[in-house]
PDB file of N, CA, C and O in Angstrom:
ATOM      1  N   MET A 540      96.974 224.726  48.762  1.00  0.00           N
ATOM      2  CA  MET A 540      97.360 225.567  49.867  1.00  0.00           C
ATOM      3  C   MET A 540      98.323 224.786  50.752  1.00  0.00           C
ATOM      4  O   MET A 540      98.088 223.625  51.055  1.00  0.00           O
ATOM      5  N   ALA A 541      99.375 225.402  51.182  1.00  0.00           N
ATOM      6  CA  ALA A 541     100.345 224.790  52.082  1.00  0.00           C
ATOM      7  C   ALA A 541     100.259 225.480  53.438  1.00  0.00           C
ATOM      8  O   ALA A 541     100.183 226.700  53.521  1.00  0.00           O
ATOM      9  N   VAL A 542     100.255 224.673  54.493  1.00  0.00           N
ATOM     10  CA  VAL A 542     100.234 225.196  55.857  1.00  0.00           C
ATOM     11  C   VAL A 542     101.338 224.501  56.617  1.00  0.00           C
ATOM     12  O   VAL A 542     101.432 223.279  56.605  1.00  0.00           O
ATOM     13  N   MET A 543     102.166 225.284  57.292  1.00  0.00           N
ATOM     14  CA  MET A 543     103.251 224.715  58.090  1.00  0.00           C
ATOM     15  C   MET A 543     102.893 224.869  59.557  1.00  0.00           C
ATOM     16  O   MET A 543     102.607 225.971  60.021  1.00  0.00           O
ATOM     17  N   ILE A 544     102.894 223.750  60.274  1.00  0.00           N
ATOM     18  CA  ILE A 544     102.579 223.744  61.698  1.00  0.00           C
ATOM     19  C   ILE A 544     103.890 223.560  62.457  1.00  0.00           C
ATOM     20  O   ILE A 544     104.620 222.603  62.210  1.00  0.00           O
ATOM     21  N   THR A 545     104.186 224.464  63.359  1.00  0.00           N
ATOM     22  CA  THR A 545     105.409 224.347  64.162  1.00  0.00           C
ATOM     23  C   THR A 545     105.053 224.389  65.636  1.00  0.00           C
ATOM     24  O   THR A 545     103.961 224.796  66.019  1.00  0.00           O
ATOM     25  N   GLY A 546     105.983 223.952  66.441  1.00  0.00           N
ATOM     26  CA  GLY A 546     105.790 223.986  67.886  1.00  0.00           C
ATOM     27  C   GLY A 546     106.788 223.086  68.564  1.00  0.00           C
ATOM     28  O   GLY A 546     107.541 222.359  67.909  1.00  0.00           O
ATOM     29  N   GLY A 547     106.777 223.110  69.857  1.00  0.00           N
ATOM     30  CA  GLY A 547     107.703 222.316  70.644  1.00  0.00           C
ATOM     31  C   GLY A 547     107.355 220.838  70.641  1.00  0.00           C
ATOM     32  O   GLY A 547     106.295 220.421  70.171  1.00  0.00           O
ATOM     33  N   ALA A 548     108.274 220.060  71.194  1.00  0.00           N
ATOM     34  CA  ALA A 548     108.054 218.618  71.317  1.00  0.00           C
ATOM     35  C   ALA A 548     106.820 218.358  72.173  1.00  0.00           C
ATOM     36  O   ALA A 548     106.606 219.018  73.198  1.00  0.00           O
ATOM     37  N   ARG A 549     106.002 217.433  71.710  1.00  0.00           N
ATOM     38  CA  ARG A 549     104.786 217.016  72.422  1.00  0.00           C
ATOM     39  C   ARG A 549     103.817 218.166  72.675  1.00  0.00           C
ATOM     40  O   ARG A 549     103.131 218.208  73.690  1.00  0.00           O
ATOM     41  N   SER A 550     103.756 219.095  71.743  1.00  0.00           N
ATOM     42  CA  SER A 550     102.874 220.249  71.904  1.00  0.00           C
ATOM     43  C   SER A 550     101.520 220.055  71.226  1.00  0.00           C
ATOM     44  O   SER A 550     100.684 220.941  71.287  1.00  0.00           O
ATOM     45  N   GLY A 551     101.333 218.911  70.554  1.00  0.00           N
ATOM     46  CA  GLY A 551     100.061 218.658  69.882  1.00  0.00           C
ATOM     47  C   GLY A 551     100.053 219.051  68.417  1.00  0.00           C
ATOM     48  O   GLY A 551      98.985 219.165  67.805  1.00  0.00           O
ATOM     49  N   LYS A 552     101.223 219.250  67.823  1.00  0.00           N
ATOM     50  CA  LYS A 552     101.314 219.657  66.417  1.00  0.00           C
ATOM     51  C   LYS A 552     100.615 218.666  65.488  1.00  0.00           C
ATOM     52  O   LYS A 552      99.849 219.067  64.623  1.00  0.00           O
ATOM     53  N   SER A 553     100.915 217.392  65.666  1.00  0.00           N
ATOM     54  CA  SER A 553     100.361 216.380  64.759  1.00  0.00           C
ATOM     55  C   SER A 553      98.848 216.345  64.833  1.00  0.00           C
ATOM     56  O   SER A 553      98.160 216.360  63.801  1.00  0.00           O
ATOM     57  N   ASP A 554      98.309 216.306  66.028  1.00  0.00           N
ATOM     58  CA  ASP A 554      96.856 216.257  66.196  1.00  0.00           C
ATOM     59  C   ASP A 554      96.207 217.491  65.589  1.00  0.00           C
ATOM     60  O   ASP A 554      95.229 217.396  64.850  1.00  0.00           O
ATOM     61  N   PHE A 555      96.763 218.657  65.878  1.00  0.00           N
ATOM     62  CA  PHE A 555      96.226 219.899  65.323  1.00  0.00           C
ATOM     63  C   PHE A 555      96.278 219.883  63.798  1.00  0.00           C
ATOM     64  O   PHE A 555      95.295 220.199  63.123  1.00  0.00           O
ATOM     65  N   ALA A 556      97.434 219.505  63.244  1.00  0.00           N
ATOM     66  CA  ALA A 556      97.606 219.512  61.789  1.00  0.00           C
ATOM     67  C   ALA A 556      96.647 218.543  61.110  1.00  0.00           C
ATOM     68  O   ALA A 556      96.059 218.867  60.073  1.00  0.00           O
ATOM     69  N   GLU A 557      96.488 217.367  61.685  1.00  0.00           N
ATOM     70  CA  GLU A 557      95.584 216.381  61.079  1.00  0.00           C
ATOM     71  C   GLU A 557      94.145 216.858  61.110  1.00  0.00           C
ATOM     72  O   GLU A 557      93.426 216.765  60.105  1.00  0.00           O
ATOM     73  N   ARG A 558      93.693 217.382  62.241  1.00  0.00           N
ATOM     74  CA  ARG A 558      92.314 217.885  62.331  1.00  0.00           C
ATOM     75  C   ARG A 558      92.103 219.065  61.379  1.00  0.00           C
ATOM     76  O   ARG A 558      91.079 219.150  60.700  1.00  0.00           O
ATOM     77  N   TYR A 559      93.069 219.951  61.296  1.00  0.00           N
ATOM     78  CA  TYR A 559      92.970 221.112  60.406  1.00  0.00           C
ATOM     79  C   TYR A 559      92.871 220.669  58.952  1.00  0.00           C
ATOM     80  O   TYR A 559      92.005 221.141  58.205  1.00  0.00           O
ATOM     81  N   ALA A 560      93.734 219.760  58.544  1.00  0.00           N
ATOM     82  CA  ALA A 560      93.719 219.284  57.156  1.00  0.00           C
ATOM     83  C   ALA A 560      92.394 218.630  56.811  1.00  0.00           C
ATOM     84  O   ALA A 560      91.844 218.840  55.724  1.00  0.00           O
ATOM     85  N   MET A 561      91.870 217.834  57.732  1.00  0.00           N
ATOM     86  CA  MET A 561      90.604 217.132  57.471  1.00  0.00           C
ATOM     87  C   MET A 561      89.429 218.094  57.320  1.00  0.00           C
ATOM     88  O   MET A 561      88.455 217.783  56.641  1.00  0.00           O
ATOM     89  N   GLN A 562      89.534 219.263  57.931  1.00  0.00           N
ATOM     90  CA  GLN A 562      88.487 220.275  57.792  1.00  0.00           C
ATOM     91  C   GLN A 562      88.613 221.047  56.490  1.00  0.00           C
ATOM     92  O   GLN A 562      87.639 221.585  55.983  1.00  0.00           O
ATOM     93  N   MET A 563      89.820 221.112  55.942  1.00  0.00           N
ATOM     94  CA  MET A 563      90.090 221.967  54.796  1.00  0.00           C
ATOM     95  C   MET A 563      90.046 221.265  53.446  1.00  0.00           C
ATOM     96  O   MET A 563      89.871 221.916  52.426  1.00  0.00           O
ATOM     97  N   ALA A 564      90.253 219.940  53.422  1.00  0.00           N
ATOM     98  CA  ALA A 564      90.400 219.263  52.124  1.00  0.00           C
ATOM     99  C   ALA A 564      90.000 217.795  52.223  1.00  0.00           C
ATOM    100  O   ALA A 564      89.699 217.287  53.306  1.00  0.00           O
ATOM    101  N   ASP A 565      90.007 217.131  51.069  1.00  0.00           N
ATOM    102  CA  ASP A 565      89.687 215.699  51.004  1.00  0.00           C
ATOM    103  C   ASP A 565      90.926 214.825  51.141  1.00  0.00           C
ATOM    104  O   ASP A 565      90.810 213.619  51.317  1.00  0.00           O
ATOM    105  N   SER A 566      92.102 215.423  51.021  1.00  0.00           N
ATOM    106  CA  SER A 566      93.358 214.676  51.144  1.00  0.00           C
ATOM    107  C   SER A 566      94.450 215.657  51.568  1.00  0.00           C
ATOM    108  O   SER A 566      94.274 216.867  51.504  1.00  0.00           O
ATOM    109  N   GLY A 567      95.566 215.089  52.003  1.00  0.00           N
ATOM    110  CA  GLY A 567      96.644 215.953  52.443  1.00  0.00           C
ATOM    111  C   GLY A 567      98.001 215.302  52.295  1.00  0.00           C
ATOM    112  O   GLY A 567      98.104 214.080  52.165  1.00  0.00           O
ATOM    113  N   ILE A 568      99.012 216.126  52.305  1.00  0.00           N
ATOM    114  CA  ILE A 568     100.397 215.656  52.282  1.00  0.00           C
ATOM    115  C   ILE A 568     100.966 215.941  53.659  1.00  0.00           C
ATOM    116  O   ILE A 568     100.917 217.077  54.139  1.00  0.00           O
ATOM    117  N   TYR A 569     101.491 214.908  54.292  1.00  0.00           N
ATOM    118  CA  TYR A 569     102.014 215.014  55.645  1.00  0.00           C
ATOM    119  C   TYR A 569     103.524 214.869  55.573  1.00  0.00           C
ATOM    120  O   TYR A 569     104.032 213.827  55.173  1.00  0.00           O
ATOM    121  N   ILE A 570     104.246 215.904  55.920  1.00  0.00           N
ATOM    122  CA  ILE A 570     105.706 215.842  55.918  1.00  0.00           C
ATOM    123  C   ILE A 570     106.152 215.605  57.351  1.00  0.00           C
ATOM    124  O   ILE A 570     106.051 216.489  58.205  1.00  0.00           O
ATOM    125  N   ALA A 571     106.603 214.392  57.611  1.00  0.00           N
ATOM    126  CA  ALA A 571     107.029 213.995  58.949  1.00  0.00           C
ATOM    127  C   ALA A 571     108.532 214.238  59.076  1.00  0.00           C
ATOM    128  O   ALA A 571     109.318 213.735  58.278  1.00  0.00           O
ATOM    129  N   THR A 572     108.914 215.011  60.089  1.00  0.00           N
ATOM    130  CA  THR A 572     110.316 215.388  60.226  1.00  0.00           C
ATOM    131  C   THR A 572     111.019 214.725  61.407  1.00  0.00           C
ATOM    132  O   THR A 572     112.225 214.867  61.559  1.00  0.00           O
ATOM    133  N   SER A 573     110.279 214.002  62.235  1.00  0.00           N
ATOM    134  CA  SER A 573     110.896 213.371  63.407  1.00  0.00           C
ATOM    135  C   SER A 573     111.788 212.215  63.009  1.00  0.00           C
ATOM    136  O   SER A 573     111.553 211.543  62.011  1.00  0.00           O
ATOM    137  N   GLN A 574     112.779 212.005  63.841  1.00  0.00           N
ATOM    138  CA  GLN A 574     113.654 210.847  63.674  1.00  0.00           C
ATOM    139  C   GLN A 574     113.556 209.985  64.922  1.00  0.00           C
ATOM    140  O   GLN A 574     113.334 210.494  66.017  1.00  0.00           O
ATOM    141  N   SER A 575     113.729 208.708  64.751  1.00  0.00           N
ATOM    142  CA  SER A 575     113.643 207.780  65.861  1.00  0.00           C
ATOM    143  C   SER A 575     115.022 207.561  66.462  1.00  0.00           C
ATOM    144  O   SER A 575     115.871 206.904  65.877  1.00  0.00           O
ATOM    145  N   TRP A 576     115.221 208.124  67.654  1.00  0.00           N
ATOM    146  CA  TRP A 576     116.502 207.983  68.335  1.00  0.00           C
ATOM    147  C   TRP A 576     116.437 206.976  69.481  1.00  0.00           C
ATOM    148  O   TRP A 576     117.462 206.574  70.011  1.00  0.00           O
ATOM    149  N   ASP A 577     115.213 206.603  69.895  1.00  0.00           N
ATOM    150  CA  ASP A 577     115.071 205.652  70.992  1.00  0.00           C
ATOM    151  C   ASP A 577     113.739 204.919  70.857  1.00  0.00           C
ATOM    152  O   ASP A 577     112.941 205.202  69.965  1.00  0.00           O
ATOM    153  N   ASP A 578     113.505 203.961  71.741  1.00  0.00           N
ATOM    154  CA  ASP A 578     112.293 203.144  71.664  1.00  0.00           C
ATOM    155  C   ASP A 578     111.025 203.965  71.849  1.00  0.00           C
ATOM    156  O   ASP A 578     110.014 203.718  71.186  1.00  0.00           O
ATOM    157  N   GLU A 579     111.066 204.945  72.738  1.00  0.00           N
ATOM    158  CA  GLU A 579     109.884 205.778  72.963  1.00  0.00           C
ATOM    159  C   GLU A 579     109.496 206.527  71.693  1.00  0.00           C
ATOM    160  O   GLU A 579     108.324 206.574  71.315  1.00  0.00           O
ATOM    161  N   MET A 580     110.479 207.105  71.017  1.00  0.00           N
ATOM    162  CA  MET A 580     110.176 207.846  69.794  1.00  0.00           C
ATOM    163  C   MET A 580     109.711 206.910  68.692  1.00  0.00           C
ATOM    164  O   MET A 580     108.808 207.253  67.926  1.00  0.00           O
ATOM    165  N   THR A 581     110.287 205.732  68.612  1.00  0.00           N
ATOM    166  CA  THR A 581     109.838 204.743  67.632  1.00  0.00           C
ATOM    167  C   THR A 581     108.365 204.417  67.848  1.00  0.00           C
ATOM    168  O   THR A 581     107.589 204.356  66.888  1.00  0.00           O
ATOM    169  N   GLN A 582     107.969 204.248  69.096  1.00  0.00           N
ATOM    170  CA  GLN A 582     106.561 203.962  69.409  1.00  0.00           C
ATOM    171  C   GLN A 582     105.663 205.131  69.039  1.00  0.00           C
ATOM    172  O   GLN A 582     104.572 204.938  68.496  1.00  0.00           O
ATOM    173  N   ARG A 583     106.116 206.352  69.314  1.00  0.00           N
ATOM    174  CA  ARG A 583     105.311 207.530  68.985  1.00  0.00           C
ATOM    175  C   ARG A 583     105.146 207.680  67.477  1.00  0.00           C
ATOM    176  O   ARG A 583     104.058 207.988  66.982  1.00  0.00           O
ATOM    177  N   ILE A 584     106.213 207.460  66.730  1.00  0.00           N
ATOM    178  CA  ILE A 584     106.145 207.545  65.269  1.00  0.00           C
ATOM    179  C   ILE A 584     105.195 206.486  64.729  1.00  0.00           C
ATOM    180  O   ILE A 584     104.343 206.764  63.883  1.00  0.00           O
ATOM    181  N   THR A 585     105.315 205.263  65.234  1.00  0.00           N
ATOM    182  CA  THR A 585     104.431 204.174  64.804  1.00  0.00           C
ATOM    183  C   THR A 585     102.973 204.508  65.107  1.00  0.00           C
ATOM    184  O   THR A 585     102.093 204.278  64.274  1.00  0.00           O
ATOM    185  N   GLN A 586     102.715 205.078  66.273  1.00  0.00           N
ATOM    186  CA  GLN A 586     101.354 205.472  66.637  1.00  0.00           C
ATOM    187  C   GLN A 586     100.809 206.519  65.666  1.00  0.00           C
ATOM    188  O   GLN A 586      99.666 206.422  65.207  1.00  0.00           O
ATOM    189  N   HIS A 587     101.613 207.505  65.310  1.00  0.00           N
ATOM    190  CA  HIS A 587     101.187 208.533  64.356  1.00  0.00           C
ATOM    191  C   HIS A 587     100.911 207.917  62.983  1.00  0.00           C
ATOM    192  O   HIS A 587      99.924 208.253  62.326  1.00  0.00           O
ATOM    193  N   GLN A 588     101.776 207.009  62.533  1.00  0.00           N
ATOM    194  CA  GLN A 588     101.584 206.365  61.236  1.00  0.00           C
ATOM    195  C   GLN A 588     100.288 205.571  61.213  1.00  0.00           C
ATOM    196  O   GLN A 588      99.507 205.661  60.263  1.00  0.00           O
ATOM    197  N   ARG A 589     100.050 204.809  62.258  1.00  0.00           N
ATOM    198  CA  ARG A 589      98.812 204.006  62.326  1.00  0.00           C
ATOM    199  C   ARG A 589      97.580 204.885  62.384  1.00  0.00           C
ATOM    200  O   ARG A 589      96.545 204.562  61.782  1.00  0.00           O
ATOM    201  N   SER A 590      97.666 205.978  63.098  1.00  0.00           N
ATOM    202  CA  SER A 590      96.540 206.900  63.193  1.00  0.00           C
ATOM    203  C   SER A 590      96.188 207.461  61.822  1.00  0.00           C
ATOM    204  O   SER A 590      95.011 207.521  61.450  1.00  0.00           O
ATOM    205  N   ARG A 591      97.191 207.857  61.055  1.00  0.00           N
ATOM    206  CA  ARG A 591      96.920 208.381  59.707  1.00  0.00           C
ATOM    207  C   ARG A 591      96.371 207.294  58.792  1.00  0.00           C
ATOM    208  O   ARG A 591      95.466 207.552  58.005  1.00  0.00           O
ATOM    209  N   GLU A 592      96.902 206.087  58.898  1.00  0.00           N
ATOM    210  CA  GLU A 592      96.415 204.982  58.059  1.00  0.00           C
ATOM    211  C   GLU A 592      94.964 204.649  58.366  1.00  0.00           C
ATOM    212  O   GLU A 592      94.203 204.289  57.468  1.00  0.00           O
ATOM    213  N   ALA A 593      94.561 204.773  59.625  1.00  0.00           N
ATOM    214  CA  ALA A 593      93.204 204.415  60.036  1.00  0.00           C
ATOM    215  C   ALA A 593      92.189 205.526  59.781  1.00  0.00           C
ATOM    216  O   ALA A 593      90.986 205.287  59.811  1.00  0.00           O
ATOM    217  N   ALA A 594      92.665 206.721  59.519  1.00  0.00           N
ATOM    218  CA  ALA A 594      91.765 207.866  59.337  1.00  0.00           C
ATOM    219  C   ALA A 594      90.972 207.732  58.043  1.00  0.00           C
ATOM    220  O   ALA A 594      91.437 207.152  57.067  1.00  0.00           O
ATOM    221  N   ASP A 595      89.790 208.301  58.060  1.00  0.00           N
ATOM    222  CA  ASP A 595      88.950 208.340  56.855  1.00  0.00           C
ATOM    223  C   ASP A 595      89.359 209.580  56.054  1.00  0.00           C
ATOM    224  O   ASP A 595      88.578 210.503  55.848  1.00  0.00           O
ATOM    225  N   PHE A 596      90.625 209.577  55.656  1.00  0.00           N
ATOM    226  CA  PHE A 596      91.217 210.724  54.986  1.00  0.00           C
ATOM    227  C   PHE A 596      92.424 210.206  54.217  1.00  0.00           C
ATOM    228  O   PHE A 596      93.151 209.346  54.712  1.00  0.00           O
ATOM    229  N   ARG A 597      92.637 210.704  53.029  1.00  0.00           N
ATOM    230  CA  ARG A 597      93.780 210.245  52.214  1.00  0.00           C
ATOM    231  C   ARG A 597      95.008 211.075  52.536  1.00  0.00           C
ATOM    232  O   ARG A 597      95.050 212.268  52.265  1.00  0.00           O
ATOM    233  N   TRP A 598      96.002 210.403  53.122  1.00  0.00           N
ATOM    234  CA  TRP A 598      97.272 211.050  53.428  1.00  0.00           C
ATOM    235  C   TRP A 598      98.354 210.531  52.508  1.00  0.00           C
ATOM    236  O   TRP A 598      98.456 209.332  52.282  1.00  0.00           O
ATOM    237  N   GLN A 599      99.176 211.425  52.017  1.00  0.00           N
ATOM    238  CA  GLN A 599     100.447 211.047  51.412  1.00  0.00           C
ATOM    239  C   GLN A 599     101.482 211.469  52.441  1.00  0.00           C
ATOM    240  O   GLN A 599     101.591 212.660  52.772  1.00  0.00           O
ATOM    241  N   THR A 600     102.217 210.522  52.979  1.00  0.00           N
ATOM    242  CA  THR A 600     103.209 210.846  54.004  1.00  0.00           C
ATOM    243  C   THR A 600     104.602 210.845  53.397  1.00  0.00           C
ATOM    244  O   THR A 600     105.003 209.894  52.729  1.00  0.00           O
ATOM    245  N   ILE A 601     105.312 211.922  53.633  1.00  0.00           N
ATOM    246  CA  ILE A 601     106.705 212.052  53.212  1.00  0.00           C
ATOM    247  C   ILE A 601     107.530 212.171  54.485  1.00  0.00           C
ATOM    248  O   ILE A 601     107.310 213.082  55.280  1.00  0.00           O
ATOM    249  N   GLU A 602     108.444 211.232  54.686  1.00  0.00           N
ATOM    250  CA  GLU A 602     109.296 211.274  55.865  1.00  0.00           C
ATOM    251  C   GLU A 602     110.649 211.860  55.471  1.00  0.00           C
ATOM    252  O   GLU A 602     111.413 211.243  54.749  1.00  0.00           O
ATOM    253  N   GLU A 603     110.875 213.087  55.934  1.00  0.00           N
ATOM    254  CA  GLU A 603     112.117 213.790  55.593  1.00  0.00           C
ATOM    255  C   GLU A 603     112.540 214.678  56.764  1.00  0.00           C
ATOM    256  O   GLU A 603     111.971 215.747  56.960  1.00  0.00           O
ATOM    257  N   PRO A 604     113.521 214.245  57.542  1.00  0.00           N
ATOM    258  CA  PRO A 604     113.902 215.008  58.723  1.00  0.00           C
ATOM    259  C   PRO A 604     114.784 216.221  58.452  1.00  0.00           C
ATOM    260  O   PRO A 604     114.787 217.156  59.259  1.00  0.00           O
ATOM    261  N   LEU A 605     115.502 216.252  57.352  1.00  0.00           N
ATOM    262  CA  LEU A 605     116.491 217.316  57.175  1.00  0.00           C
ATOM    263  C   LEU A 605     116.353 218.128  55.896  1.00  0.00           C
ATOM    264  O   LEU A 605     116.398 219.352  55.923  1.00  0.00           O
ATOM    265  N   GLU A 606     116.236 217.501  54.768  1.00  0.00           N
ATOM    266  CA  GLU A 606     116.252 218.182  53.461  1.00  0.00           C
ATOM    267  C   GLU A 606     114.827 218.579  53.057  1.00  0.00           C
ATOM    268  O   GLU A 606     114.248 218.002  52.128  1.00  0.00           O
ATOM    269  N   LEU A 607     114.293 219.586  53.720  1.00  0.00           N
ATOM    270  CA  LEU A 607     112.908 219.988  53.476  1.00  0.00           C
ATOM    271  C   LEU A 607     112.717 220.808  52.207  1.00  0.00           C
ATOM    272  O   LEU A 607     111.655 220.737  51.584  1.00  0.00           O
ATOM    273  N   ALA A 608     113.683 221.601  51.830  1.00  0.00           N
ATOM    274  CA  ALA A 608     113.521 222.481  50.668  1.00  0.00           C
ATOM    275  C   ALA A 608     113.084 221.731  49.412  1.00  0.00           C
ATOM    276  O   ALA A 608     112.117 222.126  48.755  1.00  0.00           O
ATOM    277  N   PRO A 609     113.744 220.632  49.024  1.00  0.00           N
ATOM    278  CA  PRO A 609     113.300 219.920  47.828  1.00  0.00           C
ATOM    279  C   PRO A 609     111.884 219.354  47.954  1.00  0.00           C
ATOM    280  O   PRO A 609     111.147 219.280  46.983  1.00  0.00           O
ATOM    281  N   VAL A 610     111.518 218.964  49.152  1.00  0.00           N
ATOM    282  CA  VAL A 610     110.183 218.403  49.372  1.00  0.00           C
ATOM    283  C   VAL A 610     109.118 219.484  49.228  1.00  0.00           C
ATOM    284  O   VAL A 610     108.040 219.235  48.696  1.00  0.00           O
ATOM    285  N   LEU A 611     109.431 220.677  49.664  1.00  0.00           N
ATOM    286  CA  LEU A 611     108.459 221.769  49.635  1.00  0.00           C
ATOM    287  C   LEU A 611     108.316 222.421  48.261  1.00  0.00           C
ATOM    288  O   LEU A 611     107.338 223.116  48.014  1.00  0.00           O
ATOM    289  N   LEU A 612     109.278 222.203  47.390  1.00  0.00           N
ATOM    290  CA  LEU A 612     109.224 222.829  46.062  1.00  0.00           C
ATOM    291  C   LEU A 612     108.395 222.060  45.122  1.00  0.00           C
ATOM    292  O   LEU A 612     107.977 221.242  44.787  1.00  0.00           O
TER     293      LEU A 612
END
């Protein structure tokens, strides 16, 4: 099953998506679309990566900011 979570910047998409996936399955594929344009965003991306690595859940993370169609197929 594929679920796409959308929303504005800092709207809680990542937290919602991670909690939802953990309730639905034993593992998940995380397609990260953010790009690091400044130090603040770099820190936020690093925090998200560490959070997924520390979770008791198997994540496959795909970082793709633009070419989503091939990733989704």
